[in-house]
Short mmCIF file of C-alpha atoms and ligand atoms in Angstrom, two decimals:
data_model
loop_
_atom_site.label_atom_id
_atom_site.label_comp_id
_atom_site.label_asym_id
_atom_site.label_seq_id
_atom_site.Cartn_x
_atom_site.Cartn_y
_atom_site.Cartn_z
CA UNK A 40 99.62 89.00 97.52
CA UNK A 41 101.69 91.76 95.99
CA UNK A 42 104.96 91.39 95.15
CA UNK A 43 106.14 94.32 97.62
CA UNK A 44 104.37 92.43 100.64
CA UNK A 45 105.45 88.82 99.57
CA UNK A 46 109.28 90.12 99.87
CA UNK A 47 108.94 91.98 103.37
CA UNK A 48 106.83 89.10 104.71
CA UNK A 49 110.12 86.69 103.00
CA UNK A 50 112.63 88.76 105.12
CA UNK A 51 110.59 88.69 107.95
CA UNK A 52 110.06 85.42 108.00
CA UNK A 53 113.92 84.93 107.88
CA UNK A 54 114.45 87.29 110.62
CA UNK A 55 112.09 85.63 113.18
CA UNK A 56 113.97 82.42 112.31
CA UNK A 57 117.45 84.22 113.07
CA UNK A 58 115.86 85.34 116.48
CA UNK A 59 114.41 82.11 117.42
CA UNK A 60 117.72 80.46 116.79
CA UNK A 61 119.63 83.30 118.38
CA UNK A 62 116.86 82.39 121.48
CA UNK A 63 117.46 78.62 121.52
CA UNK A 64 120.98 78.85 121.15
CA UNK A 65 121.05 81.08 124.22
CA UNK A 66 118.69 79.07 126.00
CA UNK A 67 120.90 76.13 125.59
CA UNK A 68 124.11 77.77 126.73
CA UNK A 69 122.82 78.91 129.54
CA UNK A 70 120.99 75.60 131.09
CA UNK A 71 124.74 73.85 130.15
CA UNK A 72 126.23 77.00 132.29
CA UNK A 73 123.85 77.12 134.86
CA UNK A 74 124.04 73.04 135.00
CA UNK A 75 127.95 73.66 135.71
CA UNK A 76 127.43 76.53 138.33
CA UNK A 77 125.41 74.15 139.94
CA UNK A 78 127.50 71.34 140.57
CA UNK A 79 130.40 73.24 141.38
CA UNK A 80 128.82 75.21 144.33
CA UNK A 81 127.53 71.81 145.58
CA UNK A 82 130.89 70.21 145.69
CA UNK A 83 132.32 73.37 147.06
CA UNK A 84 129.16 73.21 149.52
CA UNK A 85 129.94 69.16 150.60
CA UNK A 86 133.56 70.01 150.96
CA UNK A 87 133.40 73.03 152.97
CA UNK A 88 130.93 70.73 155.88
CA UNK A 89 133.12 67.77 155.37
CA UNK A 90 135.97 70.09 156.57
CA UNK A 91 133.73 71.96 159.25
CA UNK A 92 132.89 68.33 160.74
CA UNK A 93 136.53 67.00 160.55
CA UNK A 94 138.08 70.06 162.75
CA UNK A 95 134.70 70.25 164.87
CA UNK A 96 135.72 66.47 165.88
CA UNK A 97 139.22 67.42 166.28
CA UNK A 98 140.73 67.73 170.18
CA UNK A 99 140.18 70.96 171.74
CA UNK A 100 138.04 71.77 168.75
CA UNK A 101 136.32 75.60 168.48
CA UNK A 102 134.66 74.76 165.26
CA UNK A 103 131.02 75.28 164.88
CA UNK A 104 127.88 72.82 165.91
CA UNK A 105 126.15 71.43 162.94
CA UNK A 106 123.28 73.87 163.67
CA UNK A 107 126.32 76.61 162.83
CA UNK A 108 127.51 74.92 160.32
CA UNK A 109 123.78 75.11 158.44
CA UNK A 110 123.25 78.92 159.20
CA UNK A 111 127.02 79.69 157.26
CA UNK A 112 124.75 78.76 154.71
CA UNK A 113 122.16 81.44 155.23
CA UNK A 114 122.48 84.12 151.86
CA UNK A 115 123.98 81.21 150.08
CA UNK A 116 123.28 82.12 145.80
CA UNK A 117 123.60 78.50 145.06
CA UNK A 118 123.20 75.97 148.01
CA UNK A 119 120.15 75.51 150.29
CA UNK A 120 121.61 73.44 153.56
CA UNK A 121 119.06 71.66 155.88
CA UNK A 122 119.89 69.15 159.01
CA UNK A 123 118.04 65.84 159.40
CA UNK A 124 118.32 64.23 162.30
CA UNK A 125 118.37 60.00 162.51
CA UNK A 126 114.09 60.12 162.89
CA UNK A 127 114.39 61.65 159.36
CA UNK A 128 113.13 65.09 161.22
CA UNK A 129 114.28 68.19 160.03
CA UNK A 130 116.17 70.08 162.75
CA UNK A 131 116.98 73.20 161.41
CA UNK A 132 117.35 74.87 157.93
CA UNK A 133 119.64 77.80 156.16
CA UNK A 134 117.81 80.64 154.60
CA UNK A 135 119.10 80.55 150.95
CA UNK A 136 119.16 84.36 148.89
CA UNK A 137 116.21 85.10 147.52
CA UNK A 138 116.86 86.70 144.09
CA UNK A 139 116.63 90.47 143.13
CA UNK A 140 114.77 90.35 140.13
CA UNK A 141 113.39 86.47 139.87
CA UNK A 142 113.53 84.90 136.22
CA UNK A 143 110.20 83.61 134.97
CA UNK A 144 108.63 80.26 136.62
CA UNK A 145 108.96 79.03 132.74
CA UNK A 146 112.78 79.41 132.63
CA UNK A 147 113.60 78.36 135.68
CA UNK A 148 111.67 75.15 135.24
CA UNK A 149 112.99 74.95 131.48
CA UNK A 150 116.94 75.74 132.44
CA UNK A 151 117.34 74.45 136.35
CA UNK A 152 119.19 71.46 136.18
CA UNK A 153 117.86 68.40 137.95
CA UNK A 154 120.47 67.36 140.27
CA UNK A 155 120.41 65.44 143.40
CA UNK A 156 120.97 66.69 146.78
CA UNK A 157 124.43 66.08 148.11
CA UNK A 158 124.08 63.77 152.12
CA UNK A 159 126.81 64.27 154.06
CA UNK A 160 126.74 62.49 157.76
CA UNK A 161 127.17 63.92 160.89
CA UNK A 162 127.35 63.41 164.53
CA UNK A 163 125.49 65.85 166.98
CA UNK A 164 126.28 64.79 171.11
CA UNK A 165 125.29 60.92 171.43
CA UNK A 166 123.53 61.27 168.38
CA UNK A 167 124.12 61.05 164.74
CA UNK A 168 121.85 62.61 161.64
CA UNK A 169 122.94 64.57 158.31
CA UNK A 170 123.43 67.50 156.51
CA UNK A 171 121.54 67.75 152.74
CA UNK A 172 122.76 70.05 150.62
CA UNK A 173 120.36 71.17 147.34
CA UNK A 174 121.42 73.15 144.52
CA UNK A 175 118.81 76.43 144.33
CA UNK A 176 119.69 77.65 140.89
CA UNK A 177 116.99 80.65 140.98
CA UNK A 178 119.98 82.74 141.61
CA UNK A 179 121.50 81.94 138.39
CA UNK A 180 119.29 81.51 136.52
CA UNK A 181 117.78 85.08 137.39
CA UNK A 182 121.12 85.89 136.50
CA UNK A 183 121.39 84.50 132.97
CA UNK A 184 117.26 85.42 132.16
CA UNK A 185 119.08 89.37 132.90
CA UNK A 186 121.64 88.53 130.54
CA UNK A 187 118.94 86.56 127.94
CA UNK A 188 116.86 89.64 127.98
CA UNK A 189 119.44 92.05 127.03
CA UNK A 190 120.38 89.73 124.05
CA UNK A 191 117.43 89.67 122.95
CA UNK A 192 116.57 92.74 123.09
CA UNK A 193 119.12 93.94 120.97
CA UNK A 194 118.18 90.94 118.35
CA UNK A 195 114.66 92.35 117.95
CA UNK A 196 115.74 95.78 118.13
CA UNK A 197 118.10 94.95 114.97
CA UNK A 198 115.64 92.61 113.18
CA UNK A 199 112.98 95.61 113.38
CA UNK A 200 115.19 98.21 112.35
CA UNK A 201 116.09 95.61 109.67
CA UNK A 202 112.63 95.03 108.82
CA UNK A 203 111.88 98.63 108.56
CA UNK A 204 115.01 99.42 106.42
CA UNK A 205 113.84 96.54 104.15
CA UNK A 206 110.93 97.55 104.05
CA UNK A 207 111.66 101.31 103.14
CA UNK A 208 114.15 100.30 100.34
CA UNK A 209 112.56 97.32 98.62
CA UNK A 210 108.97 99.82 98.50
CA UNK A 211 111.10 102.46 97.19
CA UNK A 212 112.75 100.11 94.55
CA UNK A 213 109.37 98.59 93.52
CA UNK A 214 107.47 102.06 92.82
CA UNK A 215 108.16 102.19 89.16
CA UNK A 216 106.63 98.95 88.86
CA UNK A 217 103.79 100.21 90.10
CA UNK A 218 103.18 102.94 88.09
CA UNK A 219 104.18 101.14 84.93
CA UNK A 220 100.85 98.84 86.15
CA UNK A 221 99.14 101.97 86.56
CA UNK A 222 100.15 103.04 83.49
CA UNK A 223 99.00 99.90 81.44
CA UNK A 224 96.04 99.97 83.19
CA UNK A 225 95.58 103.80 82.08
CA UNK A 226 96.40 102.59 78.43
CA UNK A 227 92.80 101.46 78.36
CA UNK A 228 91.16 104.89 79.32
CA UNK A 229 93.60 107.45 78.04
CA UNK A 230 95.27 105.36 75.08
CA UNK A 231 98.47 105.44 73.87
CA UNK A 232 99.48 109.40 74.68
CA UNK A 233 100.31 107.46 78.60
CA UNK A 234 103.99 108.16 79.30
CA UNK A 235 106.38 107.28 82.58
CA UNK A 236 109.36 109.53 83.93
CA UNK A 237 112.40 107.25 83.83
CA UNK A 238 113.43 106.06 87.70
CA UNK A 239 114.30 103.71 89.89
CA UNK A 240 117.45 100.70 89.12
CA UNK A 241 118.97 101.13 85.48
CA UNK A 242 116.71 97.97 84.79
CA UNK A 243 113.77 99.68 85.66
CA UNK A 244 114.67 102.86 83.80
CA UNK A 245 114.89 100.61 80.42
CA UNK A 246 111.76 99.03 81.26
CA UNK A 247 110.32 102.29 81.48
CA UNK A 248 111.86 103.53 78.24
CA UNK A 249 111.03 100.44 76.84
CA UNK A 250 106.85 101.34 77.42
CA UNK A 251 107.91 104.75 76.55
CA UNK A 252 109.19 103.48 73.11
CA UNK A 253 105.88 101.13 72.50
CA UNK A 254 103.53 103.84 73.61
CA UNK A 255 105.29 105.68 71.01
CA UNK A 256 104.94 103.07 68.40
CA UNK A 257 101.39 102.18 69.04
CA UNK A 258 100.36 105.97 68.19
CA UNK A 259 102.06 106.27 65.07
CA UNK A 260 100.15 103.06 63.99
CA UNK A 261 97.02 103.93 65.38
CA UNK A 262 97.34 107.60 63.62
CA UNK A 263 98.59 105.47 61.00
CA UNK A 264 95.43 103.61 60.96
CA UNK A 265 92.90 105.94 61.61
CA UNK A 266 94.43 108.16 58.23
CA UNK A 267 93.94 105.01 56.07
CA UNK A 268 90.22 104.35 57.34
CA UNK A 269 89.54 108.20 56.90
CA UNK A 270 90.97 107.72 53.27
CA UNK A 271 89.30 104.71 52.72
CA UNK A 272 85.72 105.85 53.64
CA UNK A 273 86.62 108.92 51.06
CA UNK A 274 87.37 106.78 48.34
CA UNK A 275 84.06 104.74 49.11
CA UNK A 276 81.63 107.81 49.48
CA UNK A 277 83.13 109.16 45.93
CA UNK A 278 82.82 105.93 44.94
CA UNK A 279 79.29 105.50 45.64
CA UNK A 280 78.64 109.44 44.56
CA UNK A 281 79.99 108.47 41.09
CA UNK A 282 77.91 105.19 40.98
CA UNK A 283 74.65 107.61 41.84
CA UNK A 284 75.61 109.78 39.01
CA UNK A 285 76.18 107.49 36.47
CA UNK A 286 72.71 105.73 37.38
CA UNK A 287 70.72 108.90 37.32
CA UNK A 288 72.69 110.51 34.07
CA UNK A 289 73.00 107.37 32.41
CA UNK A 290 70.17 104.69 33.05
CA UNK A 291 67.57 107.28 34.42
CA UNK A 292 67.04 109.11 30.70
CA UNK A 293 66.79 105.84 28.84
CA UNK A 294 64.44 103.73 31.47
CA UNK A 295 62.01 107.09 30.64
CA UNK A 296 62.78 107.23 27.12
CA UNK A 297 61.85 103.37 27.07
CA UNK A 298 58.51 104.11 29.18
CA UNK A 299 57.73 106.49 26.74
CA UNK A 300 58.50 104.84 23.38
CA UNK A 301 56.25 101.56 24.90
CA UNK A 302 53.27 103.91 25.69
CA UNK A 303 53.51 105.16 22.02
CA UNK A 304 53.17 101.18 20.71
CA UNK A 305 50.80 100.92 23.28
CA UNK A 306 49.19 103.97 21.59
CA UNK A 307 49.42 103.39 18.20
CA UNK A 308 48.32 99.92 18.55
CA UNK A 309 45.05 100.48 19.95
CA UNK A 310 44.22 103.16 17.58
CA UNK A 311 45.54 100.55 14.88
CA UNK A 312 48.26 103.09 13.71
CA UNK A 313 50.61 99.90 13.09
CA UNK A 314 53.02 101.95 10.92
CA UNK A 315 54.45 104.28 14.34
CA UNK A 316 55.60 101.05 16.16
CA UNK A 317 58.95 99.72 14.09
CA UNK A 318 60.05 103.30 14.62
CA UNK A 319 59.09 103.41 18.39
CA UNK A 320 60.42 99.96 18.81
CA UNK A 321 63.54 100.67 17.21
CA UNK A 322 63.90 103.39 19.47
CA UNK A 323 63.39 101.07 22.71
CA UNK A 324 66.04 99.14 21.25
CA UNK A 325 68.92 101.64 20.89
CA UNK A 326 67.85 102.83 24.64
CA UNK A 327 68.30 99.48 25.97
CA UNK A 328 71.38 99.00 24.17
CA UNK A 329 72.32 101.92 25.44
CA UNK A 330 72.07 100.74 28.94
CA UNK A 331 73.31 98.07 28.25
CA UNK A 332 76.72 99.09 27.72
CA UNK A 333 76.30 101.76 30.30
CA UNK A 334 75.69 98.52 32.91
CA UNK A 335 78.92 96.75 31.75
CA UNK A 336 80.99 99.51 32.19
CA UNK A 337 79.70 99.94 35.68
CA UNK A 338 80.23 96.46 36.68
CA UNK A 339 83.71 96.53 35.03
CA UNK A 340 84.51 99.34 37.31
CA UNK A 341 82.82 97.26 40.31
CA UNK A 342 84.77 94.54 39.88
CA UNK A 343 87.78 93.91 41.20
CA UNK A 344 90.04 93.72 38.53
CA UNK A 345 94.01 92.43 39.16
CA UNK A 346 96.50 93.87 36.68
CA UNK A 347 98.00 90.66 36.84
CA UNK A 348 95.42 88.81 35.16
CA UNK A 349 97.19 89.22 31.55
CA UNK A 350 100.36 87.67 33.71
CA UNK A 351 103.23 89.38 35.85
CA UNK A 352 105.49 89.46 32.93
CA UNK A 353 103.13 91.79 30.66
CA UNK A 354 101.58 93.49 32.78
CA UNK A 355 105.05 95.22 34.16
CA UNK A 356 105.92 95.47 30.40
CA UNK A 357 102.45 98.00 30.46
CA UNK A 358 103.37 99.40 32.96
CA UNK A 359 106.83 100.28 32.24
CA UNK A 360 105.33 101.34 28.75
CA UNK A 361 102.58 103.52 30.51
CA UNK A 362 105.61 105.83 32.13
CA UNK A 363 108.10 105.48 28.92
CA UNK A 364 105.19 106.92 26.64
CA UNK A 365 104.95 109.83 29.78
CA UNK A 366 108.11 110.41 30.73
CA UNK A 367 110.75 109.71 27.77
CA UNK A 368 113.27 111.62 29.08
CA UNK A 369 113.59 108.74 31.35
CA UNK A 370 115.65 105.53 30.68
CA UNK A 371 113.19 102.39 32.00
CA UNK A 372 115.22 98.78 31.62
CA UNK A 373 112.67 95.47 32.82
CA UNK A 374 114.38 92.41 32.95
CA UNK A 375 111.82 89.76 34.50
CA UNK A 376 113.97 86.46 35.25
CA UNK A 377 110.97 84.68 37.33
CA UNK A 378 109.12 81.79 36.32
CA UNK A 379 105.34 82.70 36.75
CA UNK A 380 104.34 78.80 37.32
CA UNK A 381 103.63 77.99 40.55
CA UNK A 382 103.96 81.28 41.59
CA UNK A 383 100.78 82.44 43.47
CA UNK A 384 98.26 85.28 41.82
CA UNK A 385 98.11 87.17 45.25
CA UNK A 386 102.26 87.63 45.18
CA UNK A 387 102.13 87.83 41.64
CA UNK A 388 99.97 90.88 42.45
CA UNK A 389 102.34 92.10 45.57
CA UNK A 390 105.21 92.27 43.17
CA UNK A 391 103.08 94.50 40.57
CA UNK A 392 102.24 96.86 43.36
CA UNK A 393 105.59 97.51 44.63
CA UNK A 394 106.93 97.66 41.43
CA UNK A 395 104.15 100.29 40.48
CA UNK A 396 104.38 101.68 43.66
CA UNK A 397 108.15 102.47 43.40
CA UNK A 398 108.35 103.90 40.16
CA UNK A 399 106.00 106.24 40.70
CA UNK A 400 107.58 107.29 43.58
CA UNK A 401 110.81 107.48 41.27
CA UNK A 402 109.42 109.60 39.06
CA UNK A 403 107.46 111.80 41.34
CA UNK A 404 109.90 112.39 44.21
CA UNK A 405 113.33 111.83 42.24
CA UNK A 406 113.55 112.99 39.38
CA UNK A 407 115.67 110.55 37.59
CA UNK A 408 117.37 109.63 34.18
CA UNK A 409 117.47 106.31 34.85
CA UNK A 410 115.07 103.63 36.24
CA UNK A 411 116.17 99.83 36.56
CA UNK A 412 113.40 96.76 37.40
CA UNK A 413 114.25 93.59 37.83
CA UNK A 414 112.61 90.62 39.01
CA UNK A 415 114.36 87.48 39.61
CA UNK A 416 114.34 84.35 42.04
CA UNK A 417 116.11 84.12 45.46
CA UNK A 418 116.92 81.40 47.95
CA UNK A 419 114.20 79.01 49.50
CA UNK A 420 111.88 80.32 46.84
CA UNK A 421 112.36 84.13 47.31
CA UNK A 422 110.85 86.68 44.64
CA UNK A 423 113.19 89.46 44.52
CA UNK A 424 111.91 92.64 43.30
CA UNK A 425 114.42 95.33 42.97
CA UNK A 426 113.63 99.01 41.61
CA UNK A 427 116.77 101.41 41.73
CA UNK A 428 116.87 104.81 40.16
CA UNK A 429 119.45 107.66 40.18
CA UNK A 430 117.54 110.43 40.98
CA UNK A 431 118.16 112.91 43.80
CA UNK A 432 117.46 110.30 46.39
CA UNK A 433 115.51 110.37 50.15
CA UNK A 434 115.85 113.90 51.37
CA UNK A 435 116.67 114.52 54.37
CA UNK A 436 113.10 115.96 55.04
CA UNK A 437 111.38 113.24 53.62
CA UNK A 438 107.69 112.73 55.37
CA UNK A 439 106.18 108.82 55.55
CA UNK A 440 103.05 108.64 53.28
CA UNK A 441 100.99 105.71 52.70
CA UNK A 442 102.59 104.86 49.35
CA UNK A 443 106.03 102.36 51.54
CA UNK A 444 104.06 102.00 54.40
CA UNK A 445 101.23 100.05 52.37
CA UNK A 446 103.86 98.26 50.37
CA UNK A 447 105.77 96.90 53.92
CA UNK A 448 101.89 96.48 54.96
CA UNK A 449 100.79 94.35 51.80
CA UNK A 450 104.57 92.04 52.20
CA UNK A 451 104.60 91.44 55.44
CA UNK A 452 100.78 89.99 55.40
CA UNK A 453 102.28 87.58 53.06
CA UNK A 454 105.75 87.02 55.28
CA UNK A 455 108.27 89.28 53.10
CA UNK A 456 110.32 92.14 53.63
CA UNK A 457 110.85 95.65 52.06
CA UNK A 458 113.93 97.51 52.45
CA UNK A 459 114.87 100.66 51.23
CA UNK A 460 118.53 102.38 50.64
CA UNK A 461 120.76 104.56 48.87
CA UNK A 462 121.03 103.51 45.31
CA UNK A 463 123.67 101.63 43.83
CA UNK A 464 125.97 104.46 42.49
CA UNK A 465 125.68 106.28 45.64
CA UNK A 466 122.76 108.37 44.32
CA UNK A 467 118.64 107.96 43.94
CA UNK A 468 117.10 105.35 45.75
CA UNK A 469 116.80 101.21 45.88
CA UNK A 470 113.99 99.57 46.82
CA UNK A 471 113.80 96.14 47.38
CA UNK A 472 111.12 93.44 48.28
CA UNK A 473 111.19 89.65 49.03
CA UNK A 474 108.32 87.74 48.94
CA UNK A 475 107.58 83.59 48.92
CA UNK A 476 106.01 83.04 45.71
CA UNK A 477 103.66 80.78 47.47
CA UNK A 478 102.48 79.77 50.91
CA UNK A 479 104.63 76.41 50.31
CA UNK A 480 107.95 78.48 49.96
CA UNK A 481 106.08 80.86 52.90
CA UNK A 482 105.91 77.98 55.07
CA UNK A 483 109.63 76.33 54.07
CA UNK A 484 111.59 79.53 55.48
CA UNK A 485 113.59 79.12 58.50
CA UNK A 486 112.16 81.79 61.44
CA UNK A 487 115.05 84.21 61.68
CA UNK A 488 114.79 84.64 57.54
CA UNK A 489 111.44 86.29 58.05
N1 ATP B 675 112.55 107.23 44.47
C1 ATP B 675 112.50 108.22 45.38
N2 ATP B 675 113.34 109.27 45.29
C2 ATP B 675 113.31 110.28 46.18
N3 ATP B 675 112.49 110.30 47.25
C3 ATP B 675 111.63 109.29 47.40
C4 ATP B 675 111.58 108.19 46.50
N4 ATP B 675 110.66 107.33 46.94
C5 ATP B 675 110.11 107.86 48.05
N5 ATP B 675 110.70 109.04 48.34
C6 ATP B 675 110.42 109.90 49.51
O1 ATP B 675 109.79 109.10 50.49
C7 ATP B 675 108.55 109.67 50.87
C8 ATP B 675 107.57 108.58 51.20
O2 ATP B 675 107.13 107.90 50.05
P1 ATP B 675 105.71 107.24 50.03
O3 ATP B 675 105.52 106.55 48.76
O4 ATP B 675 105.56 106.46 51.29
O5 ATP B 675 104.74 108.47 50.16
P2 ATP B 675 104.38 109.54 49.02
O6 ATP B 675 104.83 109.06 47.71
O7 ATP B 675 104.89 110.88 49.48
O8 ATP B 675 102.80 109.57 49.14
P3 ATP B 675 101.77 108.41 48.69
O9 ATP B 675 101.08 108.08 49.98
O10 ATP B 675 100.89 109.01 47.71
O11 ATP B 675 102.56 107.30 48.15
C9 ATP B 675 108.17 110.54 49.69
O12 ATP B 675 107.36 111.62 50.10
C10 ATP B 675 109.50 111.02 49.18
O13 ATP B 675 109.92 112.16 49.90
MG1 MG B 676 104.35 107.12 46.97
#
């Protein structure tokens, strides 16, 4: 059930309940009034014949016969009157008023009070009988069911007005939920270029600039993405061209030259001229050798070599020597205050790469007098890599490459941090990582550290 249809059918529900109580609570009122009418006319009733038979016995009375005295009841709204002579037979009865517009059979059986008919005795010539007096509370009752109605009436009236209203607002409130559904469900089809016009409650305009924001930020990585596999699949393909080459220009030459020189042994020994095969030999020889170094310098470039196999410590000390002998207008200072034990060959290697990464990016983009490394230790086992020059700094204009990006890539894989400012004299740049040096120290930092 959606949420729009669970919250009208909530209301609803509480607005039947209002009416039903509103309905009992009026039912029960009126049988308590009615119940009151009731017994009041029939006291009124018994004391009006208990006066009509005191004067009619009276000397020189002029009052009414009981048969009179039965038909003042006729139109009654409340009292029925009927005389019973002393056989029990009924002698004559009043004609009570019918009601206008009758109440429902239901009503009057559910509000009429039950209430026994009033006897009061009389004496007609030498005879003696009595007059019963019932209450007939259709009257009344047909008078409170008008009054019920109306009520009621207005109760539904206002609880479907209500409803409606309710209805109207909370649909109207709900929409941008809706289409933010929609909109995740589009994600799938149409990516991440979906978008949603801010409306609706301040909440749901921040929800909607919220997905806005993420739709935003799931591009840029996705672009960001598909850039590196597109570079990636470059580098492979020249890869594998330069591979080719080297097979066909290198190895493809001697593996004939080889062919050859053994068909000339081949030759010469089956024509017995023994003194062609050192030569033709030898030459097999420097082919294969040849090859041979051909083949290790292929696999050397195959495999995967880490500049941090000589350890972290000389290998920056290359590196830094690599740009000096480059760029010696440049100051480089190193100062490496880590120790390398325990310290694991995959960080060892993340460290490198920033620091490589960053002075390139010093040199290239800022062009500095000055560049400072330093690696040292930090709390709960923290490898702080810090590269600061005072070059020209971040312009303003500055586009994201892949250079950063890969470097926040490669720490955060490993649960570190880059962060990049101003430099320290208020000019160039200052780049600095943190890093666990292993997966223990990875695993000992508290959660809002990482
Ligand atoms: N030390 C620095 N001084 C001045 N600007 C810098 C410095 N380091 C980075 N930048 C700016 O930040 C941008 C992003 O650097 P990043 O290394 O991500 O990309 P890049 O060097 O341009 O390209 P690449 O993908 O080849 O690394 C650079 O283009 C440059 O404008
Ligand atoms: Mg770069």
């Amino acid at each position: 059930m959606s949420l729009r249809v669970r919250l009208i059918t909530s209301i609803l529900v509480v607005l039947l309940v209002s009416l039903a109580v509103g309905g009992l609570s009026a039912g029960w009122t009126a049988t308590k009034s009615v119940r009151t009418e009731m017994q009041a006319a029939l006291a009124n009733g018994e004391k009006a014949v208990r006066n009509g038979e005191a004067d009619r016995r009276a000397p020189a009375a002029a009052a009414p016969g009981p048969d009179r005295q039965v038909h003042l009841f006729d139109g009654n709204r409340h009292l029925r009157a009927r005389l019973v002579d002393e056989a029990g037979q009924m002698r004559v009865a009043s004609v009570p008023l019918e009601p206008r517009q009758p109440a429902p059979g239901w009503l009057v059986a559910l509000v009429a009070p039950s209430l026994p008919p009033v006897e009061v005795p009389l004496e007609f010539g030498d005879r003696s009988g009595r007059m019963l007096l019932e209450a007939d509370p259709r009257n009344e009752v047909a008078e409170v069911w008008g009054q019920l109605r109306d009520g009621l009436a207005a109760l539904a009236l206002f609880c479907a007005l209500s409803a409606a209203l309710v209805g109207f607002v909370v649909s109207r409130a709900l929409r941008p939920l809706e289409d933010l559904s929609a909109a995740l469900a589009a994600v799938g089809s149409e990516g991440f270029a979906v978008r949603l016009k801010p409306a609706g409650s301040p909440e749901l305009v921040r929800l909607t600039e919220g997905f806005n924001a993420m739709m935003e930020r799931l591009g840029r990585a996705e672009r960001h993405n598909r850039r590196l596999h597109e570079q990636l699949v470059a580098v492979q393909e020249e890869e594998r061209a330069e591979l080719a080459r080297d097979l066909h220009d290198e190895i493809g030459p001697f593996l004939f030259c080889v062919a050859v020189d053994a068909a000339a042994i081949e030759a010469a020994a089956q024509v017995g001229n023994h003194a062609e095969i050192p030569d033709s030999a030898a030459a097999i020889r420097r082919s294969v050798s040849h090859m041979q170094g051909h083949v290790r310098s292929m696999l050397g470039r195959l495999r995967p070599a880490s500049p941090v196999e000589i350890g972290l410590a000389p290998a920056l000390r290359n590196l830094v020597a690599f740009w000096q002998a480059r760029r010696p207008g440049i100051t480089f200072t190193l100062d490496v205050e880590v120790e390398e034990d325990g310290m694991e060959e995959a960080a060892k290697e993340v460290v490198y790469r920033v620091v490589q990464e960053s002075v390139t990016n010093a040199v290239r983009h800022g062009q500095p007098g000055q560049v400072e490394i330093s690696i040292r230790t930090g709390p709960e086992e923290q490898v702080i890599t810090c590269i600061s020059d005072d070059g020209v700094g971040l312009s303003a204009t500055a586009v994201p490459g892949f250079g950063l990006a890969g470097l926040r890539d490669r720490l955060a894989a490993r649960g570190g941090g880059l962060q990049v400012v101003t430099g320290p004299a208020g000019r160039g740049l200052q780049v600095t990582a943190r890093l666990p040096r292993s997966e223990r120290a990875e695993a000992l930092r508290p959660p809002a550290a990482a």
